XYZ file of C-alpha atoms in Angstrom:
532
model
C 9.767 -23.905 37.096
C 6.013 -24.736 37.668
C 5.949 -21.265 36.849
C 7.387 -21.108 33.875
C 5.494 -22.009 30.568
C 6.062 -26.118 29.081
C 5.377 -26.683 25.441
C 2.034 -27.499 25.440
C 1.288 -24.032 27.083
C 4.231 -22.572 24.205
C 1.874 -23.883 21.557
C -1.556 -23.598 22.964
C -0.121 -19.662 23.422
C 1.477 -19.346 20.109
C -2.047 -20.881 19.011
C -4.979 -18.445 21.434
C -2.365 -15.189 19.488
C -2.643 -16.274 15.765
C -6.619 -17.589 15.542
C -7.944 -14.354 16.729
C -10.261 -12.220 14.953
C -8.682 -13.120 12.324
C -10.224 -16.657 11.233
C -13.936 -14.033 11.893
C -13.155 -11.874 9.359
C -10.311 -12.896 7.198
C -11.766 -15.285 5.128
C -14.909 -12.802 4.161
C -12.274 -9.772 3.495
C -9.849 -11.986 1.407
C -12.592 -13.307 -1.198
C -13.742 -9.981 -1.357
C -10.892 -8.746 -2.744
C -9.575 -11.307 -4.801
C -12.749 -14.345 -5.211
C -11.504 -17.740 -4.450
C -7.601 -16.495 -5.573
C -8.025 -15.588 -1.783
C -6.890 -19.002 -1.257
C -3.524 -18.362 -2.544
C -3.568 -15.715 -0.316
C -3.989 -17.760 2.715
C -0.717 -19.399 0.863
C 1.777 -17.426 0.410
C 1.354 -16.061 3.563
C 1.737 -18.344 5.405
C 5.196 -19.765 4.258
C 5.985 -15.530 3.151
C 5.506 -15.365 7.605
C 7.288 -19.584 7.386
C 10.497 -17.503 6.343
C 9.857 -14.483 8.659
C 9.589 -17.327 11.604
C 13.013 -19.059 10.397
C 15.243 -16.091 11.450
C 13.574 -15.113 14.464
C 14.050 -18.169 15.573
C 17.482 -18.016 15.248
C 18.287 -14.935 17.215
C 15.135 -16.449 19.645
C 16.908 -18.724 20.792
C 20.469 -17.200 20.972
C 18.990 -14.437 23.008
C 15.695 -16.298 25.418
C 14.480 -13.090 27.445
C 11.035 -11.927 28.242
C 10.672 -9.050 25.441
C 13.009 -10.175 23.329
C 12.113 -8.641 20.166
C 12.908 -4.967 21.630
C 16.290 -6.174 22.396
C 17.388 -7.276 19.037
C 18.783 -4.663 16.972
C 20.574 -3.620 20.383
C 23.004 -5.082 20.247
C 24.467 -5.217 16.959
C 23.010 -1.448 15.616
C 23.000 -0.287 18.999
C 20.380 2.492 21.288
C 19.061 4.444 18.437
C 17.970 2.163 15.903
C 16.861 -0.356 18.366
C 14.584 2.489 20.425
C 13.060 2.855 16.980
C 13.042 -1.270 16.486
C 11.121 -1.273 20.174
C 9.079 1.787 20.246
C 7.479 -0.221 16.278
C 6.876 -3.125 17.784
C 4.980 -2.452 21.219
C 2.581 -0.405 19.512
C 2.237 -3.491 16.649
C 1.337 -5.417 20.027
C -0.382 -3.244 21.895
C -2.726 -1.896 18.781
C -4.108 -5.337 18.919
C -5.601 -5.599 22.286
C -8.433 -3.152 21.060
C -8.598 -4.824 17.684
C -10.038 -8.010 19.990
C -11.613 -5.996 21.358
C -13.161 -4.458 19.266
C -13.171 -7.440 16.994
C -15.268 -8.951 20.191
C -17.891 -5.718 20.537
C -18.637 -6.371 16.222
C -19.759 -10.164 16.700
C -22.161 -8.866 20.458
C -23.694 -6.453 17.893
C -24.852 -8.566 15.781
C -26.705 -11.029 18.964
C -29.937 -11.787 17.135
C -31.480 -12.862 20.385
C -34.548 -10.816 22.214
C -31.945 -10.633 25.038
C -29.347 -9.167 23.633
C -31.015 -5.839 22.000
C -29.064 -3.716 23.917
C -26.363 -4.761 22.141
C -27.332 -3.760 18.676
C -26.029 -0.557 20.045
C -22.079 -1.044 19.836
C -22.445 -0.540 16.440
C -23.306 1.769 13.964
C -22.344 2.408 10.469
C -19.717 -0.109 11.494
C -18.089 2.555 13.670
C -17.948 1.676 17.680
C -20.615 3.692 19.194
C -20.493 5.304 22.639
C -21.734 1.515 24.435
C -19.485 0.078 22.423
C -16.186 1.455 23.107
C -17.261 0.851 26.592
C -18.088 -2.493 25.680
C -14.027 -2.711 24.518
C -12.674 -1.148 27.516
C -14.202 -3.820 29.874
C -12.767 -6.981 27.502
C -9.636 -4.699 27.505
C -10.061 -4.556 31.296
C -10.454 -8.150 31.867
C -7.626 -9.198 29.685
C -5.280 -7.129 32.334
C -6.770 -8.888 34.659
C -6.211 -12.035 33.722
C -2.095 -11.458 33.178
C -1.429 -8.954 36.752
C -1.300 -12.242 38.742
C 0.720 -15.099 36.690
C 2.115 -15.875 34.171
C 0.734 -19.537 35.155
C -2.820 -18.791 35.822
C -2.662 -16.428 32.614
C -1.872 -20.291 30.572
C -4.131 -22.045 32.755
C -7.201 -20.005 31.539
C -5.159 -19.808 27.508
C -4.805 -24.053 27.204
C -8.826 -23.064 28.059
C -9.944 -21.371 25.321
C -7.613 -22.605 23.028
C -8.505 -25.849 22.380
C -12.193 -24.028 22.292
C -10.534 -22.543 19.166
C -9.251 -25.123 18.004
C -12.389 -27.361 18.174
C -14.885 -24.189 17.745
C -13.496 -23.994 13.383
C -13.183 -27.487 12.925
C -17.235 -28.217 13.522
C -17.272 -24.938 11.601
C -16.190 -26.429 8.541
C -17.278 -29.442 8.959
C -20.981 -28.886 9.267
C -20.799 -26.097 6.846
C -19.057 -28.746 4.032
C -21.716 -31.044 4.901
C -25.182 -28.491 4.723
C -24.125 -26.706 1.445
C -20.315 -26.759 -1.041
C -20.647 -26.386 -4.289
C -16.645 -26.494 -6.035
C -17.916 -25.029 -9.207
C -17.956 -21.532 -6.535
C -14.216 -21.810 -7.084
C -14.400 -20.728 -10.718
C -14.244 -22.695 -14.007
C -11.415 -20.994 -15.673
C -8.331 -19.494 -14.586
C -10.026 -15.734 -14.885
C -12.872 -17.530 -13.108
C -9.944 -18.395 -10.635
C -8.408 -15.291 -10.511
C -11.012 -12.003 -11.011
C -9.746 -9.200 -10.198
C -5.657 -10.621 -11.733
C -2.897 -11.361 -9.910
C -2.136 -8.396 -8.345
C -5.124 -8.422 -5.869
C -3.831 -11.863 -3.671
C -1.370 -9.503 -3.413
C -3.428 -7.402 -1.552
C -5.097 -8.649 0.051
C -2.547 -11.191 1.758
C -1.168 -7.574 2.737
C -5.166 -5.877 3.726
C -6.754 -9.064 4.544
C -5.758 -9.612 7.844
C -2.933 -12.332 6.639
C -0.008 -11.333 7.425
C -1.371 -9.629 10.717
C -3.105 -13.250 11.448
C 0.076 -14.836 10.830
C 3.019 -12.648 12.863
C 1.512 -13.523 16.004
C 4.176 -15.691 16.739
C 6.849 -13.174 17.301
C 4.279 -13.377 21.178
C 5.916 -16.306 21.812
C 10.223 -14.896 21.921
C 8.351 -12.000 24.105
C 7.909 -14.544 26.940
C 11.594 -16.717 26.473
C 12.286 -15.989 29.478
C 8.882 -17.491 30.945
C 9.154 -20.731 28.277
C 10.787 -24.074 30.728
C 13.520 -24.959 27.519
C 14.212 -22.306 25.964
C 16.455 -23.461 24.107
C 14.204 -26.141 22.243
C 11.019 -24.506 23.215
C 10.884 -21.677 21.270
C 11.180 -22.612 17.957
C 9.591 -25.751 18.131
C 6.669 -23.250 19.974
C 6.101 -21.677 17.238
C 7.397 -24.104 14.422
C 3.793 -26.518 15.602
C 1.405 -23.293 15.701
C 1.983 -21.568 12.501
C 2.093 -24.804 10.731
C -1.434 -25.677 12.774
C -2.927 -22.684 12.444
C -1.841 -22.297 8.933
C -3.773 -26.039 7.609
C -7.028 -24.192 10.052
C -6.873 -20.474 8.267
C -6.310 -22.025 3.906
C -8.425 -25.196 5.443
C -10.913 -21.948 6.496
C -11.055 -19.501 2.956
C -11.401 -23.200 0.805
C -15.417 -23.787 2.956
C -15.996 -20.519 2.952
C -15.589 -19.808 -0.924
C -17.117 -22.648 -1.100
C -19.780 -22.632 1.063
C -21.298 -19.151 -0.056
C -24.872 -19.738 -2.213
C -24.828 -19.278 -5.739
C -27.037 -16.007 -5.893
C -23.944 -14.577 -3.339
C -21.267 -15.201 -5.616
C -23.301 -14.275 -9.232
C -22.963 -11.211 -7.799
C -19.905 -10.279 -7.972
C -17.224 -11.645 -5.174
C -17.199 -7.381 -4.265
C -19.760 -7.317 -3.205
C -19.702 -9.389 -0.219
C -20.525 -7.654 2.685
C -20.861 -9.964 6.020
C -20.835 -7.890 9.703
C -20.530 -11.903 11.476
C -19.881 -13.892 8.355
C -19.741 -17.378 9.464
C -22.402 -17.470 11.228
C -23.829 -15.004 8.291
C -23.427 -18.033 6.545
C -24.460 -20.238 8.885
C -28.340 -18.367 9.341
C -28.400 -18.650 4.595
C -27.341 -22.729 4.811
C -30.783 -22.917 7.852
C -27.891 -23.905 10.219
C -29.160 -21.929 13.222
C -27.444 -23.908 16.526
C -23.881 -23.368 14.892
C -24.449 -20.068 14.360
C -25.325 -19.167 17.755
C -22.346 -21.317 18.560
C -20.104 -19.097 16.397
C -20.884 -16.413 17.929
C -20.405 -17.474 21.468
C -17.395 -18.776 19.612
C -16.378 -14.657 17.853
C -17.229 -12.852 21.575
C -14.192 -16.105 23.046
C -12.084 -16.431 20.477
C -10.354 -12.293 20.559
C -10.191 -12.589 24.054
C -8.017 -15.627 23.926
C -5.480 -13.886 21.439
C -6.434 -10.219 23.650
C -5.003 -11.464 26.768
C -2.216 -13.449 24.771
C -0.968 -9.980 22.964
C -0.965 -8.012 26.477
C 0.879 -10.682 28.093
C 2.775 -10.061 24.938
C 2.483 -5.905 24.479
C 3.355 -5.901 28.341
C 6.702 -8.191 28.254
C 7.920 -5.883 24.916
C 7.253 -2.311 27.157
C 9.105 -3.180 30.476
C 12.212 -4.313 28.464
C 12.708 -1.383 27.128
C 13.669 0.065 29.600
C 17.163 -1.885 29.571
C 18.237 -0.150 25.984
C 18.041 3.050 29.056
C 15.699 5.503 26.726
C 12.312 4.513 29.116
C 11.781 5.444 32.774
C 13.167 2.364 34.885
C 9.810 2.163 36.546
C 8.026 0.839 33.629
C 10.328 -2.557 33.909
C 9.298 -2.396 37.677
C 8.160 -6.489 38.827
C 8.682 -6.443 41.851
C 5.486 -8.543 42.611
C 5.227 -11.479 44.524
C 3.680 -13.118 40.281
C 7.309 -11.429 38.795
C 4.728 -9.641 35.632
C 5.212 -5.545 35.060
C 1.912 -4.742 36.610
C 2.750 -1.472 35.332
C 3.905 -2.406 32.322
C 0.489 -3.532 31.896
C -1.559 -0.836 33.387
C 0.080 1.629 30.847
C -0.790 -0.712 28.021
C -4.746 -0.833 29.761
C -4.833 3.269 29.330
C -2.892 3.762 25.652
C -5.287 0.728 24.273
C -8.375 3.125 25.335
C -7.099 5.438 23.569
C -6.094 3.961 20.526
C -10.196 2.716 20.551
C -11.487 6.117 21.086
C -9.472 6.566 17.738
C -9.714 3.730 15.330
C -12.670 1.657 15.919
C -13.096 -0.488 13.235
C -11.590 -3.577 13.015
C -10.854 -3.491 8.794
C -8.824 -0.485 9.144
C -7.270 -1.340 12.623
C -5.079 -4.837 11.472
C -3.643 -3.239 8.065
C -2.363 -0.512 10.586
C -1.605 -3.145 12.572
C 0.167 -5.206 9.628
C 2.135 -2.439 8.392
C 3.859 -1.784 11.881
C 4.645 -5.493 12.199
C 5.711 -5.342 9.528
C 7.824 -2.780 9.906
C 9.504 -4.474 13.278
C 10.365 -7.846 11.709
C 13.304 -5.422 9.482
C 14.942 -5.829 12.354
C 15.088 -9.831 11.962
C 17.280 -10.533 9.060
C 19.304 -7.286 9.407
C 19.920 -8.926 13.085
C 20.309 -12.643 12.385
C 23.161 -11.366 9.261
C 24.671 -8.734 11.392
C 25.118 -11.448 14.071
C 26.433 -14.041 11.503
C 29.606 -11.992 11.023
C 30.023 -9.080 14.743
C 29.307 -12.714 16.557
C 30.273 -16.068 14.328
C 31.465 -17.709 18.087
C 27.905 -17.150 19.306
C 25.937 -20.333 20.848
C 23.334 -20.894 18.159
C 20.856 -23.337 19.613
C 18.771 -23.474 16.384
C 20.852 -21.993 13.578
C 19.208 -22.364 9.987
C 21.367 -22.579 7.172
C 21.976 -20.469 4.726
C 20.888 -17.649 6.786
C 23.363 -15.277 4.498
C 20.896 -16.029 1.699
C 17.609 -16.596 3.874
C 18.154 -13.052 5.006
C 18.119 -10.862 2.604
C 15.862 -12.402 0.909
C 13.579 -12.322 4.481
C 14.036 -8.561 4.218
C 13.036 -7.880 0.283
C 9.413 -10.114 1.293
C 9.161 -7.776 4.353
C 9.433 -4.819 2.166
C 6.960 -6.126 0.053
C 4.628 -7.100 2.597
C 4.678 -3.311 2.985
C 3.605 -1.815 -0.267
C 0.984 -4.781 0.138
C -0.701 -2.503 2.977
C -1.381 -0.003 0.620
C -0.349 3.933 0.533
C -1.568 5.674 2.292
C -1.327 3.279 5.134
C 2.241 2.824 4.740
C 2.998 6.948 5.004
C 0.660 6.886 8.445
C 1.904 3.755 9.721
C 6.281 5.320 9.586
C 4.405 8.179 11.072
C 3.395 7.187 14.210
C 7.177 5.312 14.204
C 8.192 8.550 14.617
C 6.486 9.480 16.920
C 8.538 7.734 19.041
C 11.420 9.479 18.716
C 11.791 12.283 20.964
C 11.236 10.565 23.437
C 15.096 9.014 22.212
C 16.287 12.092 22.682
C 15.111 13.462 25.839
C 16.162 10.410 27.956
C 20.256 10.306 24.808
C 20.209 14.225 25.363
C 20.514 12.943 29.168
C 22.669 10.355 28.877
C 25.328 13.041 26.863
C 24.938 12.138 23.304
C 27.159 9.088 23.397
C 28.644 7.401 20.142
C 25.568 9.613 18.577
C 27.065 9.758 16.044
C 27.864 5.854 15.004
C 24.592 5.053 16.361
C 23.010 7.886 13.938
C 25.263 5.452 10.804
C 24.295 2.792 12.067
C 20.348 3.818 11.581
C 20.487 6.436 8.159
C 19.332 3.185 6.402
C 16.181 2.664 8.487
C 15.129 6.178 7.518
C 15.900 6.074 4.754
C 14.511 2.472 3.797
C 11.079 4.029 5.577
C 10.882 6.964 3.129
C 11.559 5.117 0.821
C 9.226 2.480 0.650
C 6.816 5.390 1.168
C 7.166 7.026 -2.527
C 7.382 3.941 -4.105
C 3.719 3.240 -2.953
C 3.017 6.725 -4.050
C 4.167 6.712 -6.948
C 3.187 2.464 -7.721
C 0.731 1.130 -8.818
C -3.026 1.412 -8.609
C -3.858 -1.771 -7.881
C -1.857 -0.510 -4.160
C -3.393 2.058 -3.517
C -0.767 4.854 -5.711
C -0.588 6.916 -9.060
C 0.563 3.826 -11.100
C 3.500 5.600 -12.337
C 5.148 2.913 -11.538
C 2.502 0.160 -12.911
C 2.531 -3.451 -11.884
C 4.894 -6.094 -11.879
C 7.602 -3.294 -12.565
C 6.631 -1.450 -8.773
C 7.679 -4.948 -7.676
C 10.820 -5.680 -9.460
C 11.693 -1.678 -7.713
C 10.507 -2.732 -3.794
C 13.345 -5.666 -4.328
C 15.787 -3.843 -6.114
C 16.053 -0.757 -3.667
C 15.120 -3.430 -0.250
C 18.618 -5.119 -1.438
C 20.132 -2.989 -1.615
C 19.021 -1.530 2.108
C 19.668 -5.248 3.795
C 23.381 -5.144 2.188
C 23.849 -1.492 4.010
C 22.365 -1.795 7.239
C 24.561 -4.957 7.602
C 27.477 -2.770 6.943
C 27.074 -0.368 9.645
C 26.518 -2.935 12.617
C 29.109 -2.284 15.798
C 30.423 -3.142 18.745
C 28.082 -1.752 21.410
C 28.280 -1.974 25.033
C 24.643 -4.181 24.125
C 26.726 -6.279 21.849
C 28.247 -6.853 25.438
C 25.691 -7.897 27.168
C 24.033 -9.815 23.964
C 27.357 -11.947 24.603
C 26.655 -11.913 28.297
C 22.658 -13.735 27.657
C 23.526 -16.384 25.063
C 27.001 -17.651 26.878
C 23.920 -18.967 29.764
C 22.816 -20.485 26.622
C 22.010 -24.147 27.876
C 23.056 -26.913 24.984
C 21.911 -29.653 26.447
C 18.247 -28.979 26.619
C 19.278 -27.614 22.599
C 19.909 -31.263 21.546
C 17.293 -32.846 23.375
């Protein structure tokens, strides 16, 4: 019991995952895309993710297990759909490790001190150099080693970093507001507040790291078996970490816009181009001690997120062999600390490959956001299906109105995938499809049992993904399309299409052997904890 995460550690773990490199780059990128209306992007993004989280809180507390996000769909739709979603979830978690390593390396490359001039070789033309890749690899090794020994050791290290990560953004906001805050930067008219139109708000949500930052709440669900009293602490941990992080992110955006000198604002929001946004802003305002603090925090903050996601990604990968379509040795936790060490090592080496392929924070955050959103499509489908298939299941957190909330959340996730912009949507779909051959090899060995049922239960997702790709292509030019379907008609098309896909999905759920596993796991939920 003393090796499990209590509520404080759970909240700190969630905050450490959510408040990573997003706070260092997100405000600048969102302002560049939407101007002062970027504030609305952070608010709407928080509401969207909170609605998604409500669905996952219900099913997460029903099935507290390691790598839970990779298991839910198996219970209601069989192994084929489960494999697709678990693959998408693992990739979305795994890809955050190189993002955080790249973020730390990128900030290090801008350090202004003489002793650190050699670090300037880490980046060239916005991309990691060979030296930068080596530095990012060292950071990946740190993420891995801290998780290699124990979740308890990881939690203590994480608690320290999380408190530090909360204090520095608050200090940054207070000092910047005291030094310079011009309310007129927000605009004196509707057009000045929203210079690039309402569509820019949604582009910012999908492309400026907003979704990428908020959806990290899922790391708490993936550590369900490592949390003390999971029936109650998963719910509390997610609610508290999302609420605190939303306050911080929205406030940071307000402060960033207000603290910008008029000389920057007058040049146009789209011309903002900071390599180290808040540190550069502190230097512009002659607050050099603050820039030093931010530079240091910008190195530490992504490490905290990297540690959290290293744990979450390894739990996700180690749980996938339970689906019987990956080698069993990946789930090996036969050590004194009960950690999935082989899964950690696989994540480490795959992360190095990703760093060599993607060397830019902005591009990586967009790809991760899209792949994460696709994996999150499973939540409302599972929640809606379980209300029909398992009405007697224990639900420590039973969300009222789920029959309305689930399809709405499914529609909103589909919209957010569209906001990621063409061709990112297509690229992510291709990455997810790459995992299918692995499934078919293992399913062939098992004799393609129940293949017809599994295929029919999965067909809706294939149609949905290809449909979203086509709509993204013919959609409005604000979202990268050819403008055949103009904004906001494209939103209506997405909503109608995705609603049909949702009801198709829940009507093709079926009782498999995995559903029996779900019933068995759900029977272990303790009602006395849930009622505390």
